[in-house]
Short mmCIF file of C-alpha atoms (C1' of nucleotides) in Angstrom, two decimals:
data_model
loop_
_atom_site.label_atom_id
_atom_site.label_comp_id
_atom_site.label_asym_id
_atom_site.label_seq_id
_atom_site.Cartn_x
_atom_site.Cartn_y
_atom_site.Cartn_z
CA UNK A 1 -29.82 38.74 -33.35
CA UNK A 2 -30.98 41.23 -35.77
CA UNK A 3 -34.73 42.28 -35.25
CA UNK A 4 -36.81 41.10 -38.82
CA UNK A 5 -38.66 43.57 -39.97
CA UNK A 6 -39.27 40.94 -43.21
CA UNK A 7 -41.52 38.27 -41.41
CA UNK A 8 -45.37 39.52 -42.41
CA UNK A 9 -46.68 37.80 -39.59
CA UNK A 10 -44.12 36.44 -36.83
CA UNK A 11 -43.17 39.61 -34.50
CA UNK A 12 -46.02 41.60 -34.43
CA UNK A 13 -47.72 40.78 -30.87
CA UNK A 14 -44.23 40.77 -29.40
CA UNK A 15 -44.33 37.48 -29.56
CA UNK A 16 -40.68 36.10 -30.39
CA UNK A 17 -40.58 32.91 -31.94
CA UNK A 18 -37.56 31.13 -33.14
CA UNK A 19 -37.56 28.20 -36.25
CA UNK A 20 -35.77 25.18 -35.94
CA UNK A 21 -32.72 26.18 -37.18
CA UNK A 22 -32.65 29.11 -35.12
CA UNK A 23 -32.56 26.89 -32.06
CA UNK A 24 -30.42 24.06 -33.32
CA UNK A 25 -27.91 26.83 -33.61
CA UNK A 26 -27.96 28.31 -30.76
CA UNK A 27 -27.66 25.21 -28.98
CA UNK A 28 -25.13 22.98 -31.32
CA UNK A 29 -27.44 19.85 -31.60
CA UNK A 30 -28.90 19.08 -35.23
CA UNK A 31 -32.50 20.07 -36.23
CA UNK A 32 -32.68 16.36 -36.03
CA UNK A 33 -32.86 16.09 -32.53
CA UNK A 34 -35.25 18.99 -31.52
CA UNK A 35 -37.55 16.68 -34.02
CA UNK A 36 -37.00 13.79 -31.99
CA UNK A 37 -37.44 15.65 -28.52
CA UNK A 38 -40.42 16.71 -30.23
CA UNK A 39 -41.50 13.34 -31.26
CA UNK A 40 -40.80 12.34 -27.37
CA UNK A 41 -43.09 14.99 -26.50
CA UNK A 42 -40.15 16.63 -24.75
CA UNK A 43 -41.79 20.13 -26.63
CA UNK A 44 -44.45 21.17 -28.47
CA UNK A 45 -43.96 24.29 -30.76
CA UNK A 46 -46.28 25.90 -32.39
CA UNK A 47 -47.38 25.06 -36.16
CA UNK A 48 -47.30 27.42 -38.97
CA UNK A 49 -48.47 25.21 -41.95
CA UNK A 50 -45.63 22.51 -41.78
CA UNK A 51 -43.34 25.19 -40.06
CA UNK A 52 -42.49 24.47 -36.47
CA UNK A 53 -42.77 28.31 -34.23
CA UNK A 54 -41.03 27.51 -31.13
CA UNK A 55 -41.86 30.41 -28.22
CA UNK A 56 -39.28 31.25 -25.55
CA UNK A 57 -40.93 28.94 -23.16
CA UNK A 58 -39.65 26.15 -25.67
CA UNK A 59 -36.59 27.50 -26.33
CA UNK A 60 -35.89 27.32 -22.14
CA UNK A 61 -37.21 23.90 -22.33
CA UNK A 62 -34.68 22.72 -25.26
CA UNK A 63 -31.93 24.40 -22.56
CA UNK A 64 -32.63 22.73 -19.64
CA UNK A 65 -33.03 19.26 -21.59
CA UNK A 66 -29.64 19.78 -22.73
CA UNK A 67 -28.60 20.69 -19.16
CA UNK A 68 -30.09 17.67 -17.55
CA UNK A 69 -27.91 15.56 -20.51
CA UNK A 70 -24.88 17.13 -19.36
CA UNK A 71 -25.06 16.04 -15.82
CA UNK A 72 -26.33 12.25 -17.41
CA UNK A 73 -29.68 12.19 -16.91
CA UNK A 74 -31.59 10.17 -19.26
CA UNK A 75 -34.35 12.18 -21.51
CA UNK A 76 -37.29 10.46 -19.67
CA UNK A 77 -35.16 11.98 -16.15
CA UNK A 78 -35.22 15.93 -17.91
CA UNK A 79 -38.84 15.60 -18.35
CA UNK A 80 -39.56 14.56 -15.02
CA UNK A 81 -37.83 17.45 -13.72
CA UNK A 82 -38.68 20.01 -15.84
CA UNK A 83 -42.82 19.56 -15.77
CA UNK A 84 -42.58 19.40 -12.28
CA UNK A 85 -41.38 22.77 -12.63
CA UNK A 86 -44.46 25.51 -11.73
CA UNK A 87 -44.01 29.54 -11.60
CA UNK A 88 -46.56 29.75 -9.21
CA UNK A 89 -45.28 28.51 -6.38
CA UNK A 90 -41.71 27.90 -4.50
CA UNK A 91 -40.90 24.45 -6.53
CA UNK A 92 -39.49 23.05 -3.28
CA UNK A 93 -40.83 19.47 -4.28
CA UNK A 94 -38.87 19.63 -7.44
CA UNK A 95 -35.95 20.97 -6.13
CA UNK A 96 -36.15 17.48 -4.01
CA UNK A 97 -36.69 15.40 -6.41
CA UNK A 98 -34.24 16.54 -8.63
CA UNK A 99 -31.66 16.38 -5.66
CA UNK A 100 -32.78 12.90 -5.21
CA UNK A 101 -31.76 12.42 -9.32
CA UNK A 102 -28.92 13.78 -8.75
CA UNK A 103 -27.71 11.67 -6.12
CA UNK A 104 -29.20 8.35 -7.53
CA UNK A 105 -26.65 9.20 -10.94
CA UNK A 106 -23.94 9.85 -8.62
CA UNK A 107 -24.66 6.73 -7.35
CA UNK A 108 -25.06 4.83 -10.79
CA UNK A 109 -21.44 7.02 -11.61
CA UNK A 110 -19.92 5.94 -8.36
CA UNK A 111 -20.56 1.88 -9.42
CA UNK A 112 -19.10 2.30 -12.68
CA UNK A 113 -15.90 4.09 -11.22
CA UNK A 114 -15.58 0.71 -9.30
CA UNK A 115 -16.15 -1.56 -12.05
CA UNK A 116 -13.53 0.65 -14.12
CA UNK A 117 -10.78 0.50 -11.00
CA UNK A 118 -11.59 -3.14 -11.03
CA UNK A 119 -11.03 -4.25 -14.63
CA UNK A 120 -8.18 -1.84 -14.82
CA UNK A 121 -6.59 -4.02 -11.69
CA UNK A 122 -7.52 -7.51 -13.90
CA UNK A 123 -5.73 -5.88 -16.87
CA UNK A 124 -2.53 -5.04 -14.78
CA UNK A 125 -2.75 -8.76 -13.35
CA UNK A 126 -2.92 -9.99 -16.96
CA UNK A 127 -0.83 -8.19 -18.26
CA UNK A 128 2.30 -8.88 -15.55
CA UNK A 129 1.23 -12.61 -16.12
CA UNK A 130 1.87 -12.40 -19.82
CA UNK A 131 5.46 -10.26 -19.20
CA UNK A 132 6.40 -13.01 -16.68
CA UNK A 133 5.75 -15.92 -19.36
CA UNK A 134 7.80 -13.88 -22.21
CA UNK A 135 10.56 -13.73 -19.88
CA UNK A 136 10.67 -17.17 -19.13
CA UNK A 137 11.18 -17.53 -22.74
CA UNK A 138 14.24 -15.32 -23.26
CA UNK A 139 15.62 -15.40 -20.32
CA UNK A 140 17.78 -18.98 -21.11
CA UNK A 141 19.23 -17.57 -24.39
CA UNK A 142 19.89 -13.88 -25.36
CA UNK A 143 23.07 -13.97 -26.68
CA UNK A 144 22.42 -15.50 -30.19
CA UNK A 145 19.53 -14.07 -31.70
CA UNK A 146 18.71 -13.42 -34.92
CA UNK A 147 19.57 -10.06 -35.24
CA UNK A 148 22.71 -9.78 -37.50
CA UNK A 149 20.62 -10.37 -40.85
CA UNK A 150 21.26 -7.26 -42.36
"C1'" DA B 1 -34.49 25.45 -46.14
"C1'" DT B 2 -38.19 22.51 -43.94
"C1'" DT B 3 -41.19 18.41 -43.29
"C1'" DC B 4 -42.20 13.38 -42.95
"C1'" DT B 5 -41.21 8.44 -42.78
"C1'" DC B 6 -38.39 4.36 -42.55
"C1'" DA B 7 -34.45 2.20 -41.48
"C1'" DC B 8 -30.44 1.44 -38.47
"C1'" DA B 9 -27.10 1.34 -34.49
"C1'" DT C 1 -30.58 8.42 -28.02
"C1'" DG C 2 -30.22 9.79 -31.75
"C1'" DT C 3 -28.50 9.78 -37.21
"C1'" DG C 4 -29.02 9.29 -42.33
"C1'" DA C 5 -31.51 8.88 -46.73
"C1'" DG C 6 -35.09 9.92 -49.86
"C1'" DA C 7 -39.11 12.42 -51.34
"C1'" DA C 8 -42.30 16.28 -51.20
#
DNA sequence: ATTCTCACA
DNA sequence: TGTGAGAA
């Protein structure tokens, strides 16, 4: 947010870099993971001594990961995507393959939504099978339970 | 505060 | 797909 004027070396080609911290920030994921999208070669910031320097181009990358993991796709899926990505020309092949990712989740979704309905129906069977054997067991006698102790 | 490595779920 | 600990 505010412009440094106290980094010797960072902003003087107008060259915006961000550290680690800056990014895990802005995006609410630990410094922790942009290490281990690193170590996936997911990115690859610059190095200042130890010091990662990511660029903006890094920063967009870290965003659309975290894009592509909000709509389910796996990390090795948001790579695939984004380096098919290329500014020089109209993308229409990754537009389709990402719309073919898209539908295969929805179709990965759509199976599990069926499994779900289905064990919810084998719990409601269950379950009416167990209240049906509990009655059976109170049903003959009510009146004299156990319940005047105390 | 950051980095690395190893372990762990 | 990440997290946590320990050391530098």
């Amino acid at each position: 947010m505010l412009g440094s004027l106290h980094d010797e070396g960072a902003a003087r080609l107008s060259n915006k870099t961000y550290t680690i911290s800056d990014l895990a920030r802005e995006f609410g994921v630990t410094t922790r993971t942009i290490r281990f999208y690193e170590e996936k070669g997911m990115i690859s910031p610059l190095r200042e001594g130890q010091k990662r320097l990511f660029t903006p181009s890094d920063r967009v990358r870290i965003k659309l990961i975290l894009r592509g993991k909000r709509i389910g796709l796996s990390l090795k899926e948001c790579i695939e995507v984004i380096d098919m990505y290329d500014p020089q020309h109209n993308n229409t092949d990754q537009l389709h393959s990402l719309i073919d990712t898209i539908d295969s989740r929805r179709q990965t979704l759509q199976q599990q939504q069926r499994d779900i309905d289905d064990m919810l129906a084998n719990l409601d069977q269950i379950k009416a099978l167990c209240e049906r054997s509990l009655s059976s067991y109170i049903a003959p006698d009510q009146g004299t339970s156990n319940r005047k102790k105390i």
